[in-house]
Amino acid sequence: MKKHSLYVVTKGKKTGIFKCWDGDIGARQYVDGFSGSEYRGKLYNLEDAIEWYRDKVGEAPDIHFELEFISIPEHDEGDVYTTYVLIDPRNKKPFYVG
């Protein structure tokens, strides 16, 4: 499966985590023309994107795409697994990270 980048904007017209760079839901529009903008792309999982944002800003980011959490019940070993399913708001299709 192709890896998709997440884009994190810490200084811009709008801050947070975006799933694309261009387009009407992309991060570029919030940093272009903003003096002193700060952003990063090429983060391939949501945990890394959140951690990078928190390191820079000191608080949790806004996530600018639909996110569903699915928890699988505990197994006999006691392990709990969490899967993130990212939904593209334009076409409502799943967008998987990581």
PDB file of N, CA and C in Angstrom:
ATOM      1  N   MET A   1       0.827  -1.174   0.000  1.00  0.00           N
ATOM      2  CA  MET A   1       0.000   0.000   0.000  1.00  0.00           C
ATOM      3  C   MET A   1       0.881   1.250   0.000  1.00  0.00           C
ATOM      4  N   LYS A   2       0.496   2.229  -0.786  1.00  0.00           N
ATOM      5  CA  LYS A   2       1.239   3.479  -0.879  1.00  0.00           C
ATOM      6  C   LYS A   2       1.164   4.242   0.446  1.00  0.00           C
ATOM      7  N   LYS A   3       2.329   4.761   0.888  1.00  0.00           N
ATOM      8  CA  LYS A   3       2.343   5.582   2.092  1.00  0.00           C
ATOM      9  C   LYS A   3       1.862   6.981   1.751  1.00  0.00           C
ATOM     10  N   HIS A   4       1.072   7.544   2.629  1.00  0.00           N
ATOM     11  CA  HIS A   4       0.575   8.903   2.457  1.00  0.00           C
ATOM     12  C   HIS A   4       1.203   9.791   3.518  1.00  0.00           C
ATOM     13  N   SER A   5       1.524  11.000   3.127  1.00  0.00           N
ATOM     14  CA  SER A   5       2.109  11.958   4.066  1.00  0.00           C
ATOM     15  C   SER A   5       1.020  12.735   4.784  1.00  0.00           C
ATOM     16  N   LEU A   6       1.326  13.089   6.005  1.00  0.00           N
ATOM     17  CA  LEU A   6       0.517  14.050   6.746  1.00  0.00           C
ATOM     18  C   LEU A   6       1.314  15.334   6.813  1.00  0.00           C
ATOM     19  N   TYR A   7       0.633  16.452   6.891  1.00  0.00           N
ATOM     20  CA  TYR A   7       1.264  17.767   6.934  1.00  0.00           C
ATOM     21  C   TYR A   7       0.836  18.464   8.206  1.00  0.00           C
ATOM     22  N   VAL A   8       1.822  18.970   8.946  1.00  0.00           N
ATOM     23  CA  VAL A   8       1.564  19.595  10.239  1.00  0.00           C
ATOM     24  C   VAL A   8       1.918  21.075  10.143  1.00  0.00           C
ATOM     25  N   VAL A   9       0.961  21.937  10.463  1.00  0.00           N
ATOM     26  CA  VAL A   9       1.172  23.379  10.459  1.00  0.00           C
ATOM     27  C   VAL A   9       1.137  23.860  11.911  1.00  0.00           C
ATOM     28  N   THR A  10       2.281  24.435  12.367  1.00  0.00           N
ATOM     29  CA  THR A  10       2.334  24.948  13.735  1.00  0.00           C
ATOM     30  C   THR A  10       2.230  26.467  13.787  1.00  0.00           C
ATOM     31  N   LYS A  11       2.544  27.130  12.672  1.00  0.00           N
ATOM     32  CA  LYS A  11       2.358  28.580  12.558  1.00  0.00           C
ATOM     33  C   LYS A  11       1.805  28.857  11.176  1.00  0.00           C
ATOM     34  N   GLY A  12       0.608  29.404  11.126  1.00  0.00           N
ATOM     35  CA  GLY A  12      -0.032  29.693   9.851  1.00  0.00           C
ATOM     36  C   GLY A  12      -1.404  30.293  10.082  1.00  0.00           C
ATOM     37  N   LYS A  13      -2.129  30.495   9.002  1.00  0.00           N
ATOM     38  CA  LYS A  13      -3.483  31.052   9.090  1.00  0.00           C
ATOM     39  C   LYS A  13      -4.406  30.106   9.851  1.00  0.00           C
ATOM     40  N   LYS A  14      -4.125  28.819   9.756  1.00  0.00           N
ATOM     41  CA  LYS A  14      -4.847  27.772  10.479  1.00  0.00           C
ATOM     42  C   LYS A  14      -3.800  26.722  10.828  1.00  0.00           C
ATOM     43  N   THR A  15      -3.824  26.222  12.049  1.00  0.00           N
ATOM     44  CA  THR A  15      -2.827  25.238  12.468  1.00  0.00           C
ATOM     45  C   THR A  15      -3.474  23.871  12.669  1.00  0.00           C
ATOM     46  N   GLY A  16      -2.624  22.855  12.708  1.00  0.00           N
ATOM     47  CA  GLY A  16      -3.102  21.501  12.959  1.00  0.00           C
ATOM     48  C   GLY A  16      -2.498  20.512  11.990  1.00  0.00           C
ATOM     49  N   ILE A  17      -3.162  19.363  11.868  1.00  0.00           N
ATOM     50  CA  ILE A  17      -2.686  18.270  11.022  1.00  0.00           C
ATOM     51  C   ILE A  17      -3.635  18.120   9.839  1.00  0.00           C
ATOM     52  N   PHE A  18      -3.032  18.056   8.643  1.00  0.00           N
ATOM     53  CA  PHE A  18      -3.782  17.942   7.400  1.00  0.00           C
ATOM     54  C   PHE A  18      -3.329  16.692   6.666  1.00  0.00           C
ATOM     55  N   LYS A  19      -4.211  16.086   5.890  1.00  0.00           N
ATOM     56  CA  LYS A  19      -3.850  14.854   5.186  1.00  0.00           C
ATOM     57  C   LYS A  19      -3.376  15.095   3.766  1.00  0.00           C
ATOM     58  N   CYS A  20      -3.399  16.358   3.304  1.00  0.00           N
ATOM     59  CA  CYS A  20      -2.884  16.655   1.982  1.00  0.00           C
ATOM     60  C   CYS A  20      -2.279  18.055   1.975  1.00  0.00           C
ATOM     61  N   TRP A  21      -1.466  18.327   0.964  1.00  0.00           N
ATOM     62  CA  TRP A  21      -0.776  19.610   0.849  1.00  0.00           C
ATOM     63  C   TRP A  21      -1.595  20.601   0.035  1.00  0.00           C
ATOM     64  N   ASP A  22      -2.110  20.163  -1.108  1.00  0.00           N
ATOM     65  CA  ASP A  22      -2.845  21.044  -2.014  1.00  0.00           C
ATOM     66  C   ASP A  22      -4.350  20.807  -1.915  1.00  0.00           C
ATOM     67  N   GLY A  23      -5.090  21.705  -2.540  1.00  0.00           N
ATOM     68  CA  GLY A  23      -6.537  21.544  -2.611  1.00  0.00           C
ATOM     69  C   GLY A  23      -7.266  22.305  -1.517  1.00  0.00           C
ATOM     70  N   ASP A  24      -8.594  22.191  -1.554  1.00  0.00           N
ATOM     71  CA  ASP A  24      -9.411  22.960  -0.628  1.00  0.00           C
ATOM     72  C   ASP A  24      -9.318  22.486   0.821  1.00  0.00           C
ATOM     73  N   ILE A  25      -8.782  21.298   1.045  1.00  0.00           N
ATOM     74  CA  ILE A  25      -8.582  20.832   2.421  1.00  0.00           C
ATOM     75  C   ILE A  25      -7.095  20.673   2.752  1.00  0.00           C
ATOM     76  N   GLY A  26      -6.229  21.203   1.894  1.00  0.00           N
ATOM     77  CA  GLY A  26      -4.791  21.054   2.058  1.00  0.00           C
ATOM     78  C   GLY A  26      -4.168  22.095   2.965  1.00  0.00           C
ATOM     79  N   ALA A  27      -2.942  21.822   3.404  1.00  0.00           N
ATOM     80  CA  ALA A  27      -2.213  22.687   4.332  1.00  0.00           C
ATOM     81  C   ALA A  27      -1.609  23.918   3.656  1.00  0.00           C
ATOM     82  N   ARG A  28      -1.288  23.819   2.366  1.00  0.00           N
ATOM     83  CA  ARG A  28      -0.584  24.906   1.687  1.00  0.00           C
ATOM     84  C   ARG A  28      -1.285  26.255   1.819  1.00  0.00           C
ATOM     85  N   GLN A  29      -2.593  26.277   1.694  1.00  0.00           N
ATOM     86  CA  GLN A  29      -3.337  27.537   1.745  1.00  0.00           C
ATOM     87  C   GLN A  29      -3.194  28.262   3.082  1.00  0.00           C
ATOM     88  N   TYR A  30      -2.801  27.561   4.126  1.00  0.00           N
ATOM     89  CA  TYR A  30      -2.679  28.155   5.454  1.00  0.00           C
ATOM     90  C   TYR A  30      -1.262  28.638   5.772  1.00  0.00           C
ATOM     91  N   VAL A  31      -0.303  28.299   4.902  1.00  0.00           N
ATOM     92  CA  VAL A  31       1.070  28.773   5.117  1.00  0.00           C
ATOM     93  C   VAL A  31       1.529  29.737   4.032  1.00  0.00           C
ATOM     94  N   ASP A  32       0.992  29.608   2.819  1.00  0.00           N
ATOM     95  CA  ASP A  32       1.354  30.528   1.735  1.00  0.00           C
ATOM     96  C   ASP A  32       0.931  31.946   2.111  1.00  0.00           C
ATOM     97  N   GLY A  33       1.875  32.867   2.051  1.00  0.00           N
ATOM     98  CA  GLY A  33       1.584  34.268   2.357  1.00  0.00           C
ATOM     99  C   GLY A  33       1.539  34.591   3.830  1.00  0.00           C
ATOM    100  N   PHE A  34       1.811  33.612   4.685  1.00  0.00           N
ATOM    101  CA  PHE A  34       1.826  33.847   6.130  1.00  0.00           C
ATOM    102  C   PHE A  34       3.279  34.019   6.562  1.00  0.00           C
ATOM    103  N   SER A  35       3.635  35.209   7.005  1.00  0.00           N
ATOM    104  CA  SER A  35       5.014  35.501   7.398  1.00  0.00           C
ATOM    105  C   SER A  35       5.404  34.682   8.626  1.00  0.00           C
ATOM    106  N   GLY A  36       6.504  33.971   8.525  1.00  0.00           N
ATOM    107  CA  GLY A  36       6.985  33.164   9.648  1.00  0.00           C
ATOM    108  C   GLY A  36       6.272  31.837   9.804  1.00  0.00           C
ATOM    109  N   SER A  37       5.626  31.371   8.734  1.00  0.00           N
ATOM    110  CA  SER A  37       4.915  30.092   8.830  1.00  0.00           C
ATOM    111  C   SER A  37       5.885  28.974   9.189  1.00  0.00           C
ATOM    112  N   GLU A  38       5.361  27.975   9.869  1.00  0.00           N
ATOM    113  CA  GLU A  38       6.163  26.802  10.245  1.00  0.00           C
ATOM    114  C   GLU A  38       5.312  25.564  10.005  1.00  0.00           C
ATOM    115  N   TYR A  39       5.876  24.625   9.266  1.00  0.00           N
ATOM    116  CA  TYR A  39       5.130  23.423   8.928  1.00  0.00           C
ATOM    117  C   TYR A  39       6.098  22.301   8.588  1.00  0.00           C
ATOM    118  N   ARG A  40       5.542  21.110   8.528  1.00  0.00           N
ATOM    119  CA  ARG A  40       6.354  19.949   8.170  1.00  0.00           C
ATOM    120  C   ARG A  40       5.461  18.926   7.465  1.00  0.00           C
ATOM    121  N   GLY A  41       6.017  18.306   6.461  1.00  0.00           N
ATOM    122  CA  GLY A  41       5.339  17.218   5.767  1.00  0.00           C
ATOM    123  C   GLY A  41       6.139  15.945   5.938  1.00  0.00           C
ATOM    124  N   LYS A  42       5.758  14.916   5.203  1.00  0.00           N
ATOM    125  CA  LYS A  42       6.461  13.634   5.218  1.00  0.00           C
ATOM    126  C   LYS A  42       6.414  12.944   6.576  1.00  0.00           C
ATOM    127  N   LEU A  43       5.323  13.141   7.300  1.00  0.00           N
ATOM    128  CA  LEU A  43       5.070  12.367   8.515  1.00  0.00           C
ATOM    129  C   LEU A  43       4.062  11.301   8.107  1.00  0.00           C
ATOM    130  N   TYR A  44       4.416  10.042   8.328  1.00  0.00           N
ATOM    131  CA  TYR A  44       3.629   8.953   7.770  1.00  0.00           C
ATOM    132  C   TYR A  44       2.669   8.289   8.736  1.00  0.00           C
ATOM    133  N   ASN A  45       2.635   8.729   9.987  1.00  0.00           N
ATOM    134  CA  ASN A  45       1.608   8.207  10.880  1.00  0.00           C
ATOM    135  C   ASN A  45       1.134   9.305  11.821  1.00  0.00           C
ATOM    136  N   LEU A  46      -0.066   9.158  12.281  1.00  0.00           N
ATOM    137  CA  LEU A  46      -0.718  10.189  13.075  1.00  0.00           C
ATOM    138  C   LEU A  46      -0.003  10.429  14.397  1.00  0.00           C
ATOM    139  N   GLU A  47       0.509   9.389  15.022  1.00  0.00           N
ATOM    140  CA  GLU A  47       1.204   9.554  16.299  1.00  0.00           C
ATOM    141  C   GLU A  47       2.420  10.462  16.162  1.00  0.00           C
ATOM    142  N   ASP A  48       3.205  10.267  15.100  1.00  0.00           N
ATOM    143  CA  ASP A  48       4.379  11.120  14.872  1.00  0.00           C
ATOM    144  C   ASP A  48       3.968  12.562  14.604  1.00  0.00           C
ATOM    145  N   ALA A  49       2.898  12.746  13.845  1.00  0.00           N
ATOM    146  CA  ALA A  49       2.419  14.096  13.536  1.00  0.00           C
ATOM    147  C   ALA A  49       1.955  14.813  14.800  1.00  0.00           C
ATOM    148  N   ILE A  50       1.216  14.121  15.653  1.00  0.00           N
ATOM    149  CA  ILE A  50       0.752  14.718  16.907  1.00  0.00           C
ATOM    150  C   ILE A  50       1.935  15.052  17.801  1.00  0.00           C
ATOM    151  N   GLU A  51       2.884  14.139  17.903  1.00  0.00           N
ATOM    152  CA  GLU A  51       4.063  14.371  18.747  1.00  0.00           C
ATOM    153  C   GLU A  51       4.864  15.581  18.258  1.00  0.00           C
ATOM    154  N   TRP A  52       5.066  15.700  16.951  1.00  0.00           N
ATOM    155  CA  TRP A  52       5.823  16.839  16.415  1.00  0.00           C
ATOM    156  C   TRP A  52       5.102  18.141  16.716  1.00  0.00           C
ATOM    157  N   TYR A  53       3.778  18.162  16.539  1.00  0.00           N
ATOM    158  CA  TYR A  53       2.986  19.364  16.828  1.00  0.00           C
ATOM    159  C   TYR A  53       3.105  19.729  18.313  1.00  0.00           C
ATOM    160  N   ARG A  54       2.916  18.748  19.189  1.00  0.00           N
ATOM    161  CA  ARG A  54       2.984  19.012  20.642  1.00  0.00           C
ATOM    162  C   ARG A  54       4.362  19.509  21.069  1.00  0.00           C
ATOM    163  N   ASP A  55       5.420  18.966  20.466  1.00  0.00           N
ATOM    164  CA  ASP A  55       6.779  19.429  20.782  1.00  0.00           C
ATOM    165  C   ASP A  55       6.954  20.897  20.423  1.00  0.00           C
ATOM    166  N   LYS A  56       6.340  21.331  19.324  1.00  0.00           N
ATOM    167  CA  LYS A  56       6.479  22.710  18.853  1.00  0.00           C
ATOM    168  C   LYS A  56       5.533  23.678  19.565  1.00  0.00           C
ATOM    169  N   VAL A  57       4.296  23.248  19.818  1.00  0.00           N
ATOM    170  CA  VAL A  57       3.249  24.150  20.295  1.00  0.00           C
ATOM    171  C   VAL A  57       2.924  23.958  21.779  1.00  0.00           C
ATOM    172  N   GLY A  58       3.089  22.737  22.275  1.00  0.00           N
ATOM    173  CA  GLY A  58       2.815  22.478  23.682  1.00  0.00           C
ATOM    174  C   GLY A  58       1.383  22.103  23.984  1.00  0.00           C
ATOM    175  N   GLU A  59       0.602  21.834  22.962  1.00  0.00           N
ATOM    176  CA  GLU A  59      -0.786  21.406  23.166  1.00  0.00           C
ATOM    177  C   GLU A  59      -1.197  20.482  22.031  1.00  0.00           C
ATOM    178  N   ALA A  60      -2.354  19.858  22.188  1.00  0.00           N
ATOM    179  CA  ALA A  60      -2.844  18.932  21.168  1.00  0.00           C
ATOM    180  C   ALA A  60      -3.284  19.694  19.920  1.00  0.00           C
ATOM    181  N   PRO A  61      -3.040  19.122  18.736  1.00  0.00           N
ATOM    182  CA  PRO A  61      -3.419  19.787  17.487  1.00  0.00           C
ATOM    183  C   PRO A  61      -4.878  19.554  17.119  1.00  0.00           C
ATOM    184  N   ASP A  62      -5.397  20.421  16.263  1.00  0.00           N
ATOM    185  CA  ASP A  62      -6.658  20.145  15.577  1.00  0.00           C
ATOM    186  C   ASP A  62      -6.328  19.218  14.425  1.00  0.00           C
ATOM    187  N   ILE A  63      -7.180  18.252  14.180  1.00  0.00           N
ATOM    188  CA  ILE A  63      -6.992  17.327  13.071  1.00  0.00           C
ATOM    189  C   ILE A  63      -8.051  17.669  12.036  1.00  0.00           C
ATOM    190  N   HIS A  64      -7.607  18.056  10.840  1.00  0.00           N
ATOM    191  CA  HIS A  64      -8.512  18.592   9.833  1.00  0.00           C
ATOM    192  C   HIS A  64      -8.939  17.543   8.801  1.00  0.00           C
ATOM    193  N   PHE A  65      -9.330  16.388   9.286  1.00  0.00           N
ATOM    194  CA  PHE A  65      -9.935  15.347   8.467  1.00  0.00           C
ATOM    195  C   PHE A  65     -10.647  14.425   9.420  1.00  0.00           C
ATOM    196  N   GLU A  66     -11.585  13.661   8.894  1.00  0.00           N
ATOM    197  CA  GLU A  66     -12.369  12.768   9.749  1.00  0.00           C
ATOM    198  C   GLU A  66     -11.501  11.629  10.254  1.00  0.00           C
ATOM    199  N   LEU A  67     -11.717  11.278  11.497  1.00  0.00           N
ATOM    200  CA  LEU A  67     -10.927  10.239  12.145  1.00  0.00           C
ATOM    201  C   LEU A  67     -11.871   9.355  12.938  1.00  0.00           C
ATOM    202  N   GLU A  68     -11.784   8.066  12.721  1.00  0.00           N
ATOM    203  CA  GLU A  68     -12.592   7.115  13.471  1.00  0.00           C
ATOM    204  C   GLU A  68     -11.656   6.214  14.263  1.00  0.00           C
ATOM    205  N   PHE A  69     -12.012   5.943  15.494  1.00  0.00           N
ATOM    206  CA  PHE A  69     -11.232   5.043  16.329  1.00  0.00           C
ATOM    207  C   PHE A  69     -11.982   3.730  16.445  1.00  0.00           C
ATOM    208  N   ILE A  70     -11.259   2.657  16.214  1.00  0.00           N
ATOM    209  CA  ILE A  70     -11.834   1.330  16.344  1.00  0.00           C
ATOM    210  C   ILE A  70     -10.965   0.563  17.323  1.00  0.00           C
ATOM    211  N   SER A  71     -11.527   0.145  18.430  1.00  0.00           N
ATOM    212  CA  SER A  71     -10.785  -0.636  19.416  1.00  0.00           C
ATOM    213  C   SER A  71     -11.221  -2.087  19.331  1.00  0.00           C
ATOM    214  N   ILE A  72     -10.252  -2.957  19.351  1.00  0.00           N
ATOM    215  CA  ILE A  72     -10.512  -4.385  19.348  1.00  0.00           C
ATOM    216  C   ILE A  72     -10.462  -4.851  20.795  1.00  0.00           C
ATOM    217  N   PRO A  73     -11.435  -5.631  21.234  1.00  0.00           N
ATOM    218  CA  PRO A  73     -11.447  -6.089  22.624  1.00  0.00           C
ATOM    219  C   PRO A  73     -10.166  -6.824  23.000  1.00  0.00           C
ATOM    220  N   GLU A  74      -9.917  -6.894  24.287  1.00  0.00           N
ATOM    221  CA  GLU A  74      -8.713  -7.556  24.784  1.00  0.00           C
ATOM    222  C   GLU A  74      -8.676  -9.017  24.340  1.00  0.00           C
ATOM    223  N   HIS A  75      -7.480  -9.446  24.032  1.00  0.00           N
ATOM    224  CA  HIS A  75      -7.257 -10.845  23.681  1.00  0.00           C
ATOM    225  C   HIS A  75      -6.935 -11.607  24.956  1.00  0.00           C
ATOM    226  N   ASP A  76      -6.842 -12.922  24.837  1.00  0.00           N
ATOM    227  CA  ASP A  76      -6.518 -13.751  25.999  1.00  0.00           C
ATOM    228  C   ASP A  76      -5.221 -13.317  26.659  1.00  0.00           C
ATOM    229  N   GLU A  77      -4.285 -12.799  25.859  1.00  0.00           N
ATOM    230  CA  GLU A  77      -3.001 -12.360  26.392  1.00  0.00           C
ATOM    231  C   GLU A  77      -3.133 -11.019  27.130  1.00  0.00           C
ATOM    232  N   GLY A  78      -4.264 -10.338  26.974  1.00  0.00           N
ATOM    233  CA  GLY A  78      -4.464  -9.062  27.637  1.00  0.00           C
ATOM    234  C   GLY A  78      -4.049  -7.857  26.811  1.00  0.00           C
ATOM    235  N   ASP A  79      -3.598  -8.053  25.581  1.00  0.00           N
ATOM    236  CA  ASP A  79      -3.178  -6.939  24.732  1.00  0.00           C
ATOM    237  C   ASP A  79      -4.397  -6.235  24.150  1.00  0.00           C
ATOM    238  N   VAL A  80      -4.322  -4.926  24.041  1.00  0.00           N
ATOM    239  CA  VAL A  80      -5.369  -4.142  23.401  1.00  0.00           C
ATOM    240  C   VAL A  80      -4.761  -3.470  22.176  1.00  0.00           C
ATOM    241  N   TYR A  81      -5.452  -3.533  21.070  1.00  0.00           N
ATOM    242  CA  TYR A  81      -4.971  -2.934  19.833  1.00  0.00           C
ATOM    243  C   TYR A  81      -5.927  -1.829  19.415  1.00  0.00           C
ATOM    244  N   THR A  82      -5.391  -0.745  18.930  1.00  0.00           N
ATOM    245  CA  THR A  82      -6.201   0.345  18.415  1.00  0.00           C
ATOM    246  C   THR A  82      -5.825   0.568  16.966  1.00  0.00           C
ATOM    247  N   THR A  83      -6.825   0.691  16.115  1.00  0.00           N
ATOM    248  CA  THR A  83      -6.614   0.948  14.705  1.00  0.00           C
ATOM    249  C   THR A  83      -7.230   2.292  14.365  1.00  0.00           C
ATOM    250  N   TYR A  84      -6.492   3.122  13.629  1.00  0.00           N
ATOM    251  CA  TYR A  84      -7.011   4.396  13.166  1.00  0.00           C
ATOM    252  C   TYR A  84      -7.468   4.242  11.731  1.00  0.00           C
ATOM    253  N   VAL A  85      -8.670   4.657  11.452  1.00  0.00           N
ATOM    254  CA  VAL A  85      -9.174   4.688  10.086  1.00  0.00           C
ATOM    255  C   VAL A  85      -9.410   6.157   9.767  1.00  0.00           C
ATOM    256  N   LEU A  86      -8.687   6.668   8.789  1.00  0.00           N
ATOM    257  CA  LEU A  86      -8.822   8.058   8.391  1.00  0.00           C
ATOM    258  C   LEU A  86      -9.743   8.120   7.183  1.00  0.00           C
ATOM    259  N   ILE A  87     -10.728   9.008   7.241  1.00  0.00           N
ATOM    260  CA  ILE A  87     -11.733   9.122   6.191  1.00  0.00           C
ATOM    261  C   ILE A  87     -11.514  10.418   5.423  1.00  0.00           C
ATOM    262  N   ASP A  88     -11.406  10.326   4.109  1.00  0.00           N
ATOM    263  CA  ASP A  88     -11.265  11.501   3.259  1.00  0.00           C
ATOM    264  C   ASP A  88     -12.599  12.239   3.235  1.00  0.00           C
ATOM    265  N   PRO A  89     -12.654  13.495   3.710  1.00  0.00           N
ATOM    266  CA  PRO A  89     -13.934  14.206   3.756  1.00  0.00           C
ATOM    267  C   PRO A  89     -14.501  14.547   2.382  1.00  0.00           C
ATOM    268  N   ARG A  90     -13.659  14.509   1.354  1.00  0.00           N
ATOM    269  CA  ARG A  90     -14.157  14.830   0.016  1.00  0.00           C
ATOM    270  C   ARG A  90     -14.973  13.700  -0.580  1.00  0.00           C
ATOM    271  N   ASN A  91     -14.521  12.470  -0.386  1.00  0.00           N
ATOM    272  CA  ASN A  91     -15.221  11.359  -1.022  1.00  0.00           C
ATOM    273  C   ASN A  91     -15.686  10.285  -0.017  1.00  0.00           C
ATOM    274  N   LYS A  92     -15.438  10.533   1.265  1.00  0.00           N
ATOM    275  CA  LYS A  92     -15.887   9.636   2.352  1.00  0.00           C
ATOM    276  C   LYS A  92     -15.296   8.229   2.247  1.00  0.00           C
ATOM    277  N   LYS A  93     -14.133   8.102   1.584  1.00  0.00           N
ATOM    278  CA  LYS A  93     -13.462   6.805   1.472  1.00  0.00           C
ATOM    279  C   LYS A  93     -12.361   6.718   2.521  1.00  0.00           C
ATOM    280  N   PRO A  94     -12.105   5.509   3.019  1.00  0.00           N
ATOM    281  CA  PRO A  94     -11.041   5.354   4.017  1.00  0.00           C
ATOM    282  C   PRO A  94      -9.679   5.765   3.479  1.00  0.00           C
ATOM    283  N   PHE A  95      -8.883   6.352   4.338  1.00  0.00           N
ATOM    284  CA  PHE A  95      -7.527   6.784   4.026  1.00  0.00           C
ATOM    285  C   PHE A  95      -6.660   6.251   5.159  1.00  0.00           C
ATOM    286  N   TYR A  96      -5.822   5.278   4.894  1.00  0.00           N
ATOM    287  CA  TYR A  96      -5.066   4.595   5.942  1.00  0.00           C
ATOM    288  C   TYR A  96      -3.697   5.196   6.099  1.00  0.00           C
ATOM    289  N   VAL A  97      -3.247   5.341   7.328  1.00  0.00           N
ATOM    290  CA  VAL A  97      -1.924   5.871   7.631  1.00  0.00           C
ATOM    291  C   VAL A  97      -1.129   4.812   8.366  1.00  0.00           C
ATOM    292  N   GLY A  98       0.136   4.673   7.988  1.00  0.00           N
ATOM    293  CA  GLY A  98       1.040   3.789   8.715  1.00  0.00           C
ATOM    294  C   GLY A  98       0.978   2.400   8.367  1.00  0.00           C
TER     295      GLY A  98
END
